GROMACS .gro file of N, CA and C in nm:
model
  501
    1UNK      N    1   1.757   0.930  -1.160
    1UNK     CA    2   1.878   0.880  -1.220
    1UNK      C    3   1.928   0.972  -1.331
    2UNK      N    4   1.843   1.001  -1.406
    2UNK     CA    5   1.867   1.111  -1.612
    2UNK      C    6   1.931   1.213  -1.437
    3UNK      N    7   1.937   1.273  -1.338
    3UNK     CA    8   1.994   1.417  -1.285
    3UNK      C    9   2.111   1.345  -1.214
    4UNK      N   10   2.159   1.241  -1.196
    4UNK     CA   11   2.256   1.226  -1.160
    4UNK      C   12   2.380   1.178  -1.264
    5UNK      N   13   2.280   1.154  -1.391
    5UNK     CA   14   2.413   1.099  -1.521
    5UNK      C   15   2.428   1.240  -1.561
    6UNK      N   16   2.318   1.328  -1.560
    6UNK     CA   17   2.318   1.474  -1.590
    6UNK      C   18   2.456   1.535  -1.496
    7UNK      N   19   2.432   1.500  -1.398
    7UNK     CA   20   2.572   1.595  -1.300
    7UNK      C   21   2.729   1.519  -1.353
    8UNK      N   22   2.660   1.404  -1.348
    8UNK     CA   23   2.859   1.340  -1.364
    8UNK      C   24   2.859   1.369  -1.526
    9UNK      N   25   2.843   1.438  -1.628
    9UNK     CA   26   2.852   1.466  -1.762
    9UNK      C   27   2.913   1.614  -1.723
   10UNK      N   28   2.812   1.671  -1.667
   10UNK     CA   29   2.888   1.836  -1.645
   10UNK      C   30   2.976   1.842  -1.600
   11UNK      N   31   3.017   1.712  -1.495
   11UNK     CA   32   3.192   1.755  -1.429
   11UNK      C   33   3.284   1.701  -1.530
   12UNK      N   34   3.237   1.585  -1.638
   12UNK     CA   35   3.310   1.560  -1.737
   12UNK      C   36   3.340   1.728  -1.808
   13UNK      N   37   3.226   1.782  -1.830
   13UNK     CA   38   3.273   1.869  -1.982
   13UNK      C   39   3.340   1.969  -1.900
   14UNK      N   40   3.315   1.978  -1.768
   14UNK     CA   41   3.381   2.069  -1.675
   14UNK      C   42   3.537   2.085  -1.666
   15UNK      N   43   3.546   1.961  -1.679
   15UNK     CA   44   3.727   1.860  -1.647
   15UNK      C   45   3.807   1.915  -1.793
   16UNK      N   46   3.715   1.929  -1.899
   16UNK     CA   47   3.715   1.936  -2.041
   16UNK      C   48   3.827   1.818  -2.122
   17UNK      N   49   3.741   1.708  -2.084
   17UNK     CA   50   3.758   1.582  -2.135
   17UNK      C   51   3.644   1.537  -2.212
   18UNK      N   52   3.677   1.477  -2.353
   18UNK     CA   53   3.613   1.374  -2.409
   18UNK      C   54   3.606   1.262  -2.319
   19UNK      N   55   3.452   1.168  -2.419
   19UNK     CA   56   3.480   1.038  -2.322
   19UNK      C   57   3.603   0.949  -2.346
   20UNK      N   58   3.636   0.948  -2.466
   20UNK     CA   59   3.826   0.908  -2.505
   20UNK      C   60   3.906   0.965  -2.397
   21UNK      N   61   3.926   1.015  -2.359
   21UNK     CA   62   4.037   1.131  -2.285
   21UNK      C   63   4.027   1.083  -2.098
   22UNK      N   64   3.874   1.041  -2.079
   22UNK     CA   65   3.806   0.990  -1.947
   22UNK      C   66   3.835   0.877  -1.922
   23UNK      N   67   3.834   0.796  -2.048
   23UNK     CA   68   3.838   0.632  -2.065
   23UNK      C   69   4.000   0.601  -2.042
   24UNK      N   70   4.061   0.705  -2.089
   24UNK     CA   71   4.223   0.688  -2.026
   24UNK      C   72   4.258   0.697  -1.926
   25UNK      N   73   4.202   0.812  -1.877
   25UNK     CA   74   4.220   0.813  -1.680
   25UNK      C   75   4.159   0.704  -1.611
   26UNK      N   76   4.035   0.713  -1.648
   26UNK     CA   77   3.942   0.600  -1.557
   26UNK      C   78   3.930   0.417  -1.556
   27UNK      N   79   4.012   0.433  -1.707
   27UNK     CA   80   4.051   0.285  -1.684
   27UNK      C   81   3.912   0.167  -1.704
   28UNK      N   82   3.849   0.236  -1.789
   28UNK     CA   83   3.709   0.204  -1.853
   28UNK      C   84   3.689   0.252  -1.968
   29UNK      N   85   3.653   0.155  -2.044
   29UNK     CA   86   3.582   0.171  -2.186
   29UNK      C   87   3.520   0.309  -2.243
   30UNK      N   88   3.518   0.380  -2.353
   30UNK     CA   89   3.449   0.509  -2.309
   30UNK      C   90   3.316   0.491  -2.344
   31UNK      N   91   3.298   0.361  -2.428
   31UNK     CA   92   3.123   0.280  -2.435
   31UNK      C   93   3.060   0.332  -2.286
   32UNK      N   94   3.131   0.235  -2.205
   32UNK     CA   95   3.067   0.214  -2.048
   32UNK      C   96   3.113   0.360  -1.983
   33UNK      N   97   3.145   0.418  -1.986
   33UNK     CA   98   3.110   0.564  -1.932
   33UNK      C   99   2.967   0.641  -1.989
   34UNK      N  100   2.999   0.657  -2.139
   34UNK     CA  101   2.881   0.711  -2.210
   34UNK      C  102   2.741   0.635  -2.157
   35UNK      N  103   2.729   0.492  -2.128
   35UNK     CA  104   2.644   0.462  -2.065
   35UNK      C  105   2.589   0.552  -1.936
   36UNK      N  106   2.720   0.552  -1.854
   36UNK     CA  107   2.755   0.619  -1.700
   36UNK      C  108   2.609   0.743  -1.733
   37UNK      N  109   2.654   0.782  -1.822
   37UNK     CA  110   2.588   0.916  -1.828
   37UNK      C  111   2.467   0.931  -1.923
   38UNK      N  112   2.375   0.801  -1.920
   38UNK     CA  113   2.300   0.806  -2.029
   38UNK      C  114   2.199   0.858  -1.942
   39UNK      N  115   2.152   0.806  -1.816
   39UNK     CA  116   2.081   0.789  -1.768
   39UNK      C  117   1.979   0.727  -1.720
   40UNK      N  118   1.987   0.604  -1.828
   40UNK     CA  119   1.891   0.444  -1.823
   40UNK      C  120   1.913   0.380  -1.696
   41UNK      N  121   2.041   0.412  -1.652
   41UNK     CA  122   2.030   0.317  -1.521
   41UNK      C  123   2.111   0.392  -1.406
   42UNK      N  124   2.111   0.357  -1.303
   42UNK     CA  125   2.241   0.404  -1.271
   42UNK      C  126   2.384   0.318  -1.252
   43UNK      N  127   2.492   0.357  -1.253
   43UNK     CA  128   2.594   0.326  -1.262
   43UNK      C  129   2.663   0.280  -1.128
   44UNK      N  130   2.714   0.153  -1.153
   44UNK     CA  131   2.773   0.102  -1.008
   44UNK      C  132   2.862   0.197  -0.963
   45UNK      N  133   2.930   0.234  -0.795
   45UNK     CA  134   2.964   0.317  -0.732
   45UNK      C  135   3.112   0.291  -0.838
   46UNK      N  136   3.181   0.190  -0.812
   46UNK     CA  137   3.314   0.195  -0.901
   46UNK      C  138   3.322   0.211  -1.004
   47UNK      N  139   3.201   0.253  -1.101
   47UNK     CA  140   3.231   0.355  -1.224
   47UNK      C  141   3.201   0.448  -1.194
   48UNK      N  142   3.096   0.523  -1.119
   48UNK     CA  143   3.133   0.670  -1.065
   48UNK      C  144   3.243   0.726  -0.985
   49UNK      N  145   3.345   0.652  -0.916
   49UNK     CA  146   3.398   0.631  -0.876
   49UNK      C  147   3.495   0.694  -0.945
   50UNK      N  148   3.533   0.636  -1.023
   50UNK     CA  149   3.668   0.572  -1.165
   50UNK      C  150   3.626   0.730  -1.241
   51UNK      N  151   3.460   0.753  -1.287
   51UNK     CA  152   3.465   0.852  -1.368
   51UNK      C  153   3.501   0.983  -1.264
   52UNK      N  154   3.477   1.015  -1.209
   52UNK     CA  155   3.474   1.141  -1.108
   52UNK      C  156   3.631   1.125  -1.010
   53UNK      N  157   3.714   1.025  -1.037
   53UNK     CA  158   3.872   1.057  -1.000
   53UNK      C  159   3.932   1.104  -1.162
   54UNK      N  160   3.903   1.020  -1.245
   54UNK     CA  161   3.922   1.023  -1.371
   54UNK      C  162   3.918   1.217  -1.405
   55UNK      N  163   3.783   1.263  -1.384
   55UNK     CA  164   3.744   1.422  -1.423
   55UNK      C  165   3.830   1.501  -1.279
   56UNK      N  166   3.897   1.480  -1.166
   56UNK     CA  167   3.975   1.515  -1.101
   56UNK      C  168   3.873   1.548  -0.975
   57UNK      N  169   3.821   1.496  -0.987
   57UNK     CA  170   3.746   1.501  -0.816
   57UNK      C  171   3.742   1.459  -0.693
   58UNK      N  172   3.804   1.540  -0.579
   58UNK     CA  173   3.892   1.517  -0.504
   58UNK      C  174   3.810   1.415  -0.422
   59UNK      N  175   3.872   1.348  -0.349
   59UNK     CA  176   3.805   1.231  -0.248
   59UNK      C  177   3.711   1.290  -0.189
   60UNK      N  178   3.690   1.420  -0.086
   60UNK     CA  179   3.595   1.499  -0.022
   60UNK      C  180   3.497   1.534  -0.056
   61UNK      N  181   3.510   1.531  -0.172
   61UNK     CA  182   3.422   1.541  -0.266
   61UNK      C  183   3.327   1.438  -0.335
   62UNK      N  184   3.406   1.368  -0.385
   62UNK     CA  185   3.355   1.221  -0.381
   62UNK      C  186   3.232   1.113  -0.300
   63UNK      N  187   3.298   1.148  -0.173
   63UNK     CA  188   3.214   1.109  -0.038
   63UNK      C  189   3.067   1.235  -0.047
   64UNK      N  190   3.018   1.329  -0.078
   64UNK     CA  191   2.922   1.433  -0.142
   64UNK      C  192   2.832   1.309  -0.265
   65UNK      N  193   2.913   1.254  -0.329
   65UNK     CA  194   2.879   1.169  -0.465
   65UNK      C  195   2.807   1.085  -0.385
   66UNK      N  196   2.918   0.982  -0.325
   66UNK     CA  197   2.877   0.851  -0.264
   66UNK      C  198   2.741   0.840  -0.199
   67UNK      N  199   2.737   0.954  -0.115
   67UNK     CA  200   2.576   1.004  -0.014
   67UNK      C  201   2.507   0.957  -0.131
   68UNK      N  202   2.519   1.061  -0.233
   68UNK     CA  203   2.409   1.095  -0.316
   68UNK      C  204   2.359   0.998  -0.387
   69UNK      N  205   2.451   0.843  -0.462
   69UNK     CA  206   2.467   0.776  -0.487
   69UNK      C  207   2.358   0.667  -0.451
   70UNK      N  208   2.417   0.691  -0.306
   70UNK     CA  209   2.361   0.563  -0.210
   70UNK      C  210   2.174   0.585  -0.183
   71UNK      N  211   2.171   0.696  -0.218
   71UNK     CA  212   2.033   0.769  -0.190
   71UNK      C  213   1.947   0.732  -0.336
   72UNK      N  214   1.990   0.722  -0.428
   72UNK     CA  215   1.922   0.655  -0.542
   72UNK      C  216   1.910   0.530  -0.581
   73UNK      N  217   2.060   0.446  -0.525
   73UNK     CA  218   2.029   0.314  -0.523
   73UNK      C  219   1.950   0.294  -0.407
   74UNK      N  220   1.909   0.321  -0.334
   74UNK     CA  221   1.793   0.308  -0.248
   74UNK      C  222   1.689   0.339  -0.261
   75UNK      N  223   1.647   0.431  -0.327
   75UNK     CA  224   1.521   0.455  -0.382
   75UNK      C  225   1.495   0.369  -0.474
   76UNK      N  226   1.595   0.310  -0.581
   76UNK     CA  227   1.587   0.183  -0.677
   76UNK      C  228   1.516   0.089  -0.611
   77UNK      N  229   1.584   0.018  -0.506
   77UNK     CA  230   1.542  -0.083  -0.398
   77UNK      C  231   1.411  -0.061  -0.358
   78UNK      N  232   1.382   0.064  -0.321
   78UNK     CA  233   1.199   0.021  -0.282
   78UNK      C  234   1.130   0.042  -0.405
   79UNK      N  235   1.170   0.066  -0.516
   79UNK     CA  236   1.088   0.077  -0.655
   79UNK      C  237   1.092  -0.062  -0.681
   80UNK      N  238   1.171  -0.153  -0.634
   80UNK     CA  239   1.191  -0.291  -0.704
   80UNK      C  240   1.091  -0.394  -0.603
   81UNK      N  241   1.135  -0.323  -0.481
   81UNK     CA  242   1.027  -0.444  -0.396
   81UNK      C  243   0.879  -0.381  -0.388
   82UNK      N  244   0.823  -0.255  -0.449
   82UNK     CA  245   0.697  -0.238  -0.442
   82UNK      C  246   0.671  -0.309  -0.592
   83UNK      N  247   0.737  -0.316  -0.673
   83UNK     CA  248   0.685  -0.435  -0.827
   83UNK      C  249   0.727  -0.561  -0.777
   84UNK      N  250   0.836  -0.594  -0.673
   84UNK     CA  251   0.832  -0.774  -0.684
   84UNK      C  252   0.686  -0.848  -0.693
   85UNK      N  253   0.707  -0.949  -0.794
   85UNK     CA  254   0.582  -1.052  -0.753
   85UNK      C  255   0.614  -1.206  -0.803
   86UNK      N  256   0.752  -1.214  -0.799
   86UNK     CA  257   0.832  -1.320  -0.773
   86UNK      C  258   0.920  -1.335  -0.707
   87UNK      N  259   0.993  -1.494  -0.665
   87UNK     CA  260   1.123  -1.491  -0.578
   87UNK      C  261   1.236  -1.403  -0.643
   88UNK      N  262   1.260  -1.394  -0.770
   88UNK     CA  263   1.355  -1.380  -0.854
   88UNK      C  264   1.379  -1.188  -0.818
   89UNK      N  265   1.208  -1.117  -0.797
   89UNK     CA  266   1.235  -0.980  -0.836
   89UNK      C  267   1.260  -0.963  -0.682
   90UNK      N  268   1.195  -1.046  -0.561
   90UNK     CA  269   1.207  -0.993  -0.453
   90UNK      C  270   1.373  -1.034  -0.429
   91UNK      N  271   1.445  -1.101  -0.466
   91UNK     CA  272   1.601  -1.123  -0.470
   91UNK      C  273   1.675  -1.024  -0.530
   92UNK      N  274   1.615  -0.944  -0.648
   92UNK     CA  275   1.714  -0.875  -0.716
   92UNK      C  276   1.689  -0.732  -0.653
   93UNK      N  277   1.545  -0.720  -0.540
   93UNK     CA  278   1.532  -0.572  -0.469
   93UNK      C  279   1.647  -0.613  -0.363
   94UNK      N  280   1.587  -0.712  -0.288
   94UNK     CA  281   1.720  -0.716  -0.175
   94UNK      C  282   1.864  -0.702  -0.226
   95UNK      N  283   1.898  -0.771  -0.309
   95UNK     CA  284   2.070  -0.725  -0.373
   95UNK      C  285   2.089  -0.590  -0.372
   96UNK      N  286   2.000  -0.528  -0.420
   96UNK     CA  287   1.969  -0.372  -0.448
   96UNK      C  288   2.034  -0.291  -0.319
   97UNK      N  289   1.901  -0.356  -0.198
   97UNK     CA  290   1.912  -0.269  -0.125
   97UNK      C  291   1.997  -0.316  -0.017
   98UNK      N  292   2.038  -0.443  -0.073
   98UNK     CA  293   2.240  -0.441   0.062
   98UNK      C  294   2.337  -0.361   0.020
   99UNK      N  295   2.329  -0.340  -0.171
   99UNK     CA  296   2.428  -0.267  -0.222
   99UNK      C  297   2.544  -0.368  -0.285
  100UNK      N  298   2.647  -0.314  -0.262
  100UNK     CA  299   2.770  -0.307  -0.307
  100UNK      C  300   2.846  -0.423  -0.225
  101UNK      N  301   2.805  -0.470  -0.144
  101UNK     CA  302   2.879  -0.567   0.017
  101UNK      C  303   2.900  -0.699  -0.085
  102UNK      N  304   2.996  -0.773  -0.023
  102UNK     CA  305   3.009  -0.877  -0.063
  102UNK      C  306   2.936  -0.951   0.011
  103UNK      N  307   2.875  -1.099  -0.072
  103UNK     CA  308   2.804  -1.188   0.032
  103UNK      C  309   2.910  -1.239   0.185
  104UNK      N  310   3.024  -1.193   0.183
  104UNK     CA  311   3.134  -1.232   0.333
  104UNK      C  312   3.063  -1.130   0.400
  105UNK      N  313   3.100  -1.003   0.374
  105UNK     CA  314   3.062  -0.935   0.417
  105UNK      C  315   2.927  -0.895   0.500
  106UNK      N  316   2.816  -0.905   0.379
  106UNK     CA  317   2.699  -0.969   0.423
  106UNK      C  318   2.678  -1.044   0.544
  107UNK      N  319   2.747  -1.179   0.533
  107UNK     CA  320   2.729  -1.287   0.639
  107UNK      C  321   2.785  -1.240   0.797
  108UNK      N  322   2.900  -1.128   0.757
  108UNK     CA  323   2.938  -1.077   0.881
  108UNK      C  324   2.839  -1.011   0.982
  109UNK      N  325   2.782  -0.929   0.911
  109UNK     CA  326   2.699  -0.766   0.926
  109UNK      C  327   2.596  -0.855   1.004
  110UNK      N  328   2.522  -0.965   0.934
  110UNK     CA  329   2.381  -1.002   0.921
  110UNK      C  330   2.378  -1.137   0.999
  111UNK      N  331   2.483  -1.215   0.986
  111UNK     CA  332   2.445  -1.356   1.076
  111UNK      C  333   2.370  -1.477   0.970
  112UNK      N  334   2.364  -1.418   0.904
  112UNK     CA  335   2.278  -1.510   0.779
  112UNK      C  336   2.413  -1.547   0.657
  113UNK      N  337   2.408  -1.685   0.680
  113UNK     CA  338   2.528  -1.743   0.605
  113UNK      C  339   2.469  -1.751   0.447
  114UNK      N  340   2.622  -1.725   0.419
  114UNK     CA  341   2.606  -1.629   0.258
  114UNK      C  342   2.567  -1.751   0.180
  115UNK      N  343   2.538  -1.872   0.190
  115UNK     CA  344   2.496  -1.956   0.100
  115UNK      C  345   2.334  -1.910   0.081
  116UNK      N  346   2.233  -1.872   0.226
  116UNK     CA  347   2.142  -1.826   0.236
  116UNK      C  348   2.073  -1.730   0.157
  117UNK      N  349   2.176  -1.608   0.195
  117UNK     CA  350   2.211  -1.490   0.120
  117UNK      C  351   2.213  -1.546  -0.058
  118UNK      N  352   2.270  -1.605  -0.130
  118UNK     CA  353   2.312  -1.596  -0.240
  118UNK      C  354   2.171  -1.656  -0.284
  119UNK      N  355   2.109  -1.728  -0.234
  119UNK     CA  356   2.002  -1.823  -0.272
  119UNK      C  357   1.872  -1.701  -0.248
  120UNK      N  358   1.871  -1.621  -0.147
  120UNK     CA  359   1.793  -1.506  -0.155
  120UNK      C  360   1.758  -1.424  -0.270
  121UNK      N  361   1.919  -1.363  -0.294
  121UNK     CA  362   1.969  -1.269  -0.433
  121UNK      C  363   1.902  -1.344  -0.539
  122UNK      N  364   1.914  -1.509  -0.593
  122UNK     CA  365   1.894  -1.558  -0.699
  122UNK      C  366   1.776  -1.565  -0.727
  123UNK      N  367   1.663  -1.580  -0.591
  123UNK     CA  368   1.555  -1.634  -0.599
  123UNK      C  369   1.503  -1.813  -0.603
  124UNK      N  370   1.631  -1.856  -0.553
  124UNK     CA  371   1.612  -2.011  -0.585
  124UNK      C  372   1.549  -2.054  -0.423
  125UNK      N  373   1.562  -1.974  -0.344
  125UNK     CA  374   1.463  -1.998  -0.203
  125UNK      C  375   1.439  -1.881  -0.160
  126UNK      N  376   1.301  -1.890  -0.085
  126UNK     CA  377   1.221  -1.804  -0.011
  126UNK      C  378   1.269  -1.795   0.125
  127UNK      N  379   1.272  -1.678   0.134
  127UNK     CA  380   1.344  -1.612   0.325
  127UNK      C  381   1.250  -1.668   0.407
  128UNK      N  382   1.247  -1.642   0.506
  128UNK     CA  383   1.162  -1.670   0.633
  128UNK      C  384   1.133  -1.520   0.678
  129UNK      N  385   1.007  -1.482   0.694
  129UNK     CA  386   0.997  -1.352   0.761
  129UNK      C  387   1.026  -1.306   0.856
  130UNK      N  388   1.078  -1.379   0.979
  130UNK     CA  389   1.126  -1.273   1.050
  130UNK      C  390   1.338  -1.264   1.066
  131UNK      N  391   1.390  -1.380   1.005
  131UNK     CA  392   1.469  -1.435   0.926
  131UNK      C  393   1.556  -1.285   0.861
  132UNK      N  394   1.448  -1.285   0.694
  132UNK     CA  395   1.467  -1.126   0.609
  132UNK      C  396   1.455  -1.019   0.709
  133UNK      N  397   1.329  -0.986   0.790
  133UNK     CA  398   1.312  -0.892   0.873
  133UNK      C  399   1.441  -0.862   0.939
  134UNK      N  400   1.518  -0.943   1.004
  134UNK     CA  401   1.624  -0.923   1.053
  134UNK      C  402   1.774  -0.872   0.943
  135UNK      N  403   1.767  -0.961   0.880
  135UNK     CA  404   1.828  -0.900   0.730
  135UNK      C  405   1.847  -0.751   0.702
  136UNK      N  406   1.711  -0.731   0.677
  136UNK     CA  407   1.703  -0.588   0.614
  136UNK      C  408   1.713  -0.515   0.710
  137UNK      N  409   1.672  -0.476   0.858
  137UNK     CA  410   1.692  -0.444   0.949
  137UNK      C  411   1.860  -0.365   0.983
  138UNK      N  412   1.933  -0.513   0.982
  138UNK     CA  413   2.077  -0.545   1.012
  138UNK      C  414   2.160  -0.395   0.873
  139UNK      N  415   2.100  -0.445   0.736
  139UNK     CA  416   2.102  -0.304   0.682
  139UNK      C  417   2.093  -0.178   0.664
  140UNK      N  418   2.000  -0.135   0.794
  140UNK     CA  419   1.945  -0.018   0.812
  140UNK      C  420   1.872   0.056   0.724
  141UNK      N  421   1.756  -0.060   0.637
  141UNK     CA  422   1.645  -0.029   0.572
  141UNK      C  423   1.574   0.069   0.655
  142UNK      N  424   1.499   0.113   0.581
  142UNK     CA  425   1.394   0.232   0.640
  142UNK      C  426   1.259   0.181   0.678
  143UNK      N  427   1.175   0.223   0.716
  143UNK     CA  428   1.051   0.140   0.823
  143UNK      C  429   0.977   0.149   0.681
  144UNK      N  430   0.965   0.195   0.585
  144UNK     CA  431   0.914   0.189   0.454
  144UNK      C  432   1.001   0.063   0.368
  145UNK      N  433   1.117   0.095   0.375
  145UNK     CA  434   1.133  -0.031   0.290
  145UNK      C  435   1.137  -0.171   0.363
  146UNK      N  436   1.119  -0.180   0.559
  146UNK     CA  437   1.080  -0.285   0.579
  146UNK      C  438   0.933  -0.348   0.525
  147UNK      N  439   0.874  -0.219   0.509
  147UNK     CA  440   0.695  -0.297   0.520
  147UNK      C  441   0.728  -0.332   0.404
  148UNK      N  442   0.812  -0.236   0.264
  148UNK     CA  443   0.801  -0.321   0.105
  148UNK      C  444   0.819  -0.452   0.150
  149UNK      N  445   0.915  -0.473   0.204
  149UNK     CA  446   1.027  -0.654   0.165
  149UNK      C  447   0.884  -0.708   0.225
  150UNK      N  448   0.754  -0.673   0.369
  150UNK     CA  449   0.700  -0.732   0.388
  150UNK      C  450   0.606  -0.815   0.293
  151UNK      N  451   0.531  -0.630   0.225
  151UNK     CA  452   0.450  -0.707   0.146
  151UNK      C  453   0.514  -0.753   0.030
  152UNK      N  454   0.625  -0.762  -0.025
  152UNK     CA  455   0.601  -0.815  -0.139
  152UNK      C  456   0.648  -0.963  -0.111
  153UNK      N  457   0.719  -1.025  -0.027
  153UNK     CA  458   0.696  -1.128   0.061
  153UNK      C  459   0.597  -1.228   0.051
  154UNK      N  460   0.479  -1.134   0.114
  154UNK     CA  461   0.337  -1.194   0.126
  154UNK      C  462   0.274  -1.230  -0.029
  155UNK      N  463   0.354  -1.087  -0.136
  155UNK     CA  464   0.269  -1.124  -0.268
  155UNK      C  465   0.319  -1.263  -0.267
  156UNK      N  466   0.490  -1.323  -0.320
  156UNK     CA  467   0.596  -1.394  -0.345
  156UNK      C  468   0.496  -1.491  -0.265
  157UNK      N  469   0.463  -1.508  -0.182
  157UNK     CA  470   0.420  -1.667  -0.091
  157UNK      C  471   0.274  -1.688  -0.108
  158UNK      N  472   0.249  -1.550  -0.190
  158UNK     CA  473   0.091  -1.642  -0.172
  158UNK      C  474   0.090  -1.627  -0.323
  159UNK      N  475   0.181  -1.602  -0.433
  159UNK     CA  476   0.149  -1.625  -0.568
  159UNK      C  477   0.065  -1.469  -0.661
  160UNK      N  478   0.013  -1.425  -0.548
  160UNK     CA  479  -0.061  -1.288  -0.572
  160UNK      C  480   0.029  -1.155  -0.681
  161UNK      N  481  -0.019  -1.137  -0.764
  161UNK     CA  482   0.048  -0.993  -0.851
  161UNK      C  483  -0.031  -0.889  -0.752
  162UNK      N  484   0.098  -0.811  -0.815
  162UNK     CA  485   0.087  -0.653  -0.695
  162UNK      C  486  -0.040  -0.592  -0.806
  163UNK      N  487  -0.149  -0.541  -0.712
  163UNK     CA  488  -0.251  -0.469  -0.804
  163UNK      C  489  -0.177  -0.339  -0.808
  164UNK      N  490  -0.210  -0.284  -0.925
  164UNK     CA  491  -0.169  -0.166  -0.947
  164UNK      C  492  -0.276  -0.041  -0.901
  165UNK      N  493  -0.215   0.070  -0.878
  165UNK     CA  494  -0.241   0.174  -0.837
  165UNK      C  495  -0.335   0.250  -0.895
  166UNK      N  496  -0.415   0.309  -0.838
  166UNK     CA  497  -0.552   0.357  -0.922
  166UNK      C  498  -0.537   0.482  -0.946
  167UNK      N  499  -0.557   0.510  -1.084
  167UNK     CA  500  -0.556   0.611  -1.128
  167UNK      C  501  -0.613   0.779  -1.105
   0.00000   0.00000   0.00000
């Protein structure tokens, strides 16, 4: 994440804009940009988005971003379901790793009605395994981040914390 707030800063100083000067184009706070680029987290696609039309970066370009984008919030997603060891964290990996979709959307793609879906995300009910399996699937999770959602699943239903990794 610190090499991707690292790149969208250089096309800022590149553009040779302050974050004042960014926050006018982009139509965002220049707080929540400076965040953009702290590196603590990463930044939803519509503030990279906003910042990188904002610094003049052409759509073709953009879609270069978006890849790259989508490739870290995905790596987020299996960092989140190899620590789930509640409903709550295994809900906030899956949000992760649908992305950006609206729960309509969702319900389209997946067949799983978004009341389901939303109760997933929250953690206020537990999926059914082959249910999620299909879910994440329908997403085009990776055969790695199916087995995460598995096991951390199995932690989530049987109460079990993820042992940690040996040194």
């Amino acid at each position: 994440m610190k090499e991707f707030a690292d790149a969208l800063d250089r096309v800022r100083r590149h553009a040779g804009l302050s974050y004042r000067e960014l926050a006018a184009r982009a139509h965002y706070s220049h707080p929540h940009l400076i965040r953009a680029t702290s590196g603590k987290h990463l930044p939803t696609w519509d503030v990279t988005a906003a910042f990188l039309t904002g610094c003049g970066v052409p759509p073709e370009l953009q879609k270069v971003w978006r890849r790259r984008w989508d490739n870290i919030n995905r790596g987020n997603a299996l960092e989140l379901l190899q620590r789930a060891d509640s409903r709550e964290d295994l809900g906030k990996a899956l949000a992760t790793l649908a992305g950006r979709r609206s729960l309509r959307d969702l319900e389209q793609l997946t067949g799983v009605p978004r009341t389901s879906i939303q109760a997933w995300f929250s953690g206020t009910r537990r999926a059914h395994r082959d249910r999620l399996d299909t879910f994440v699937r329908t997403l085009n999770a990776t055969p790695e981040e199916r087995r995460a959602v598995a096991e951390a699943l199995d932690r989530v239903s049987s109460g079990r914390s993820r042992v940690a990794p040996a040194a």
